[in-house]
Amino acid sequence: MGDSNRVEKLENQVRELEATVTGLTDELLECKERLAELEASTESDTQPTDRSTESSSDTISSLLDEVDSYSSDDEESTAETETDSDEIIVA
């Protein structure tokens, strides 16, 4: 009888493991479906973002050009100021 009891326990354990595997497989399939939906929605969301990034790059480039032009103007005015300050005024 000891062997018969042991076989029953093993059979029960196998059934429980099979049920667990089936449940986990179902959950995995649901997760894969959700992931595919999220990826699809993310792809549609990122396409307009890529366009706005391109326009942002253009805006940044134009701002950098403006900064460069201001910087060169500042360097010229600084050079003029230094030239003017070389003169010594005695009162």
Short mmCIF file of C-alpha atoms in Angstrom, two decimals:
data_model
loop_
_atom_site.label_atom_id
_atom_site.label_comp_id
_atom_site.label_asym_id
_atom_site.label_seq_id
_atom_site.Cartn_x
_atom_site.Cartn_y
_atom_site.Cartn_z
CA MET A 1 0.00 0.00 0.00
CA GLY A 2 2.88 2.34 0.55
CA ASP A 3 3.78 2.29 -3.13
CA SER A 4 0.20 2.96 -4.18
CA ASN A 5 0.00 5.99 -1.87
CA ARG A 6 3.29 7.29 -3.27
CA VAL A 7 2.05 6.91 -6.87
CA GLU A 8 -1.15 8.82 -6.03
CA LYS A 9 0.86 11.67 -4.51
CA LEU A 10 3.09 11.82 -7.59
CA GLU A 11 0.07 11.76 -9.92
CA ASN A 12 -1.54 14.60 -7.95
CA GLN A 13 1.69 16.56 -8.09
CA VAL A 14 1.91 16.04 -11.86
CA ARG A 15 -1.70 17.26 -12.29
CA GLU A 16 -0.96 20.34 -10.17
CA LEU A 17 2.19 21.07 -12.17
CA GLU A 18 0.31 20.63 -15.45
CA ALA A 19 -2.37 23.04 -14.26
CA THR A 20 0.31 25.53 -13.22
CA VAL A 21 2.06 25.25 -16.58
CA THR A 22 -1.27 25.73 -18.40
CA GLY A 23 -2.09 28.80 -16.30
CA LEU A 24 1.35 30.30 -16.81
CA THR A 25 1.16 29.63 -20.55
CA ASP A 26 -2.19 31.45 -20.74
CA GLU A 27 -0.76 34.40 -18.79
CA LEU A 28 2.29 34.49 -21.05
CA LEU A 29 0.10 34.58 -24.16
CA GLU A 30 -1.98 37.43 -22.66
CA CYS A 31 1.19 39.35 -21.82
CA LYS A 32 2.50 38.90 -25.36
CA GLU A 33 -0.79 40.24 -26.76
CA ARG A 34 -0.68 43.26 -24.43
CA LEU A 35 2.95 43.89 -25.33
CA ALA A 36 2.13 43.80 -29.05
CA GLU A 37 -0.70 46.30 -28.49
CA LEU A 38 1.57 48.60 -26.49
CA GLU A 39 4.31 48.42 -29.10
CA ALA A 40 1.81 49.26 -31.83
CA SER A 41 0.46 52.25 -29.91
CA THR A 42 3.99 53.38 -29.01
CA GLU A 43 5.06 53.24 -32.65
CA SER A 44 2.15 55.43 -33.69
CA ASP A 45 2.94 57.85 -30.84
CA THR A 46 6.65 58.12 -31.67
CA GLN A 47 6.22 58.91 -35.37
CA PRO A 48 4.88 62.45 -34.75
CA THR A 49 7.48 62.87 -32.01
CA ASP A 50 10.25 62.19 -34.53
CA ARG A 51 8.91 64.97 -36.73
CA SER A 52 8.76 67.40 -33.82
CA THR A 53 12.32 66.42 -32.91
CA GLU A 54 13.43 67.37 -36.41
CA SER A 55 11.78 70.77 -36.15
CA SER A 56 13.29 71.18 -32.69
CA SER A 57 16.71 70.48 -34.17
CA ASP A 58 16.13 73.21 -36.76
CA THR A 59 15.06 75.61 -34.02
CA ILE A 60 18.11 74.78 -31.93
CA SER A 61 20.39 75.29 -34.93
CA SER A 62 18.91 78.70 -35.66
CA LEU A 63 19.23 79.70 -32.01
CA LEU A 64 22.87 78.62 -31.99
CA ASP A 65 23.48 80.71 -35.12
CA GLU A 66 21.96 83.72 -33.37
CA VAL A 67 24.12 83.15 -30.31
CA ASP A 68 27.20 82.92 -32.53
CA SER A 69 26.32 86.22 -34.19
CA TYR A 70 25.81 87.88 -30.80
CA SER A 71 29.08 86.42 -29.56
CA SER A 72 31.01 87.84 -32.51
CA ASP A 73 29.34 91.25 -31.96
CA ASP A 74 30.34 91.12 -28.28
CA GLU A 75 33.94 90.31 -29.18
CA GLU A 76 34.08 93.35 -31.49
CA SER A 77 32.59 95.68 -28.87
CA THR A 78 34.97 94.29 -26.25
CA ALA A 79 37.89 94.98 -28.57
CA GLU A 80 36.66 98.55 -29.08
CA THR A 81 36.28 99.04 -25.33
CA GLU A 82 39.79 97.79 -24.70
CA THR A 83 41.13 100.21 -27.29
CA ASP A 84 39.28 103.09 -25.67
CA SER A 85 40.49 102.14 -22.20
CA ASP A 86 44.13 102.28 -23.32
CA GLU A 87 43.89 106.05 -23.30
CA ILE A 88 44.81 107.49 -19.94
CA ILE A 89 42.85 110.50 -18.82
CA VAL A 90 44.61 112.64 -16.21
CA ALA A 91 42.46 115.06 -14.29
#
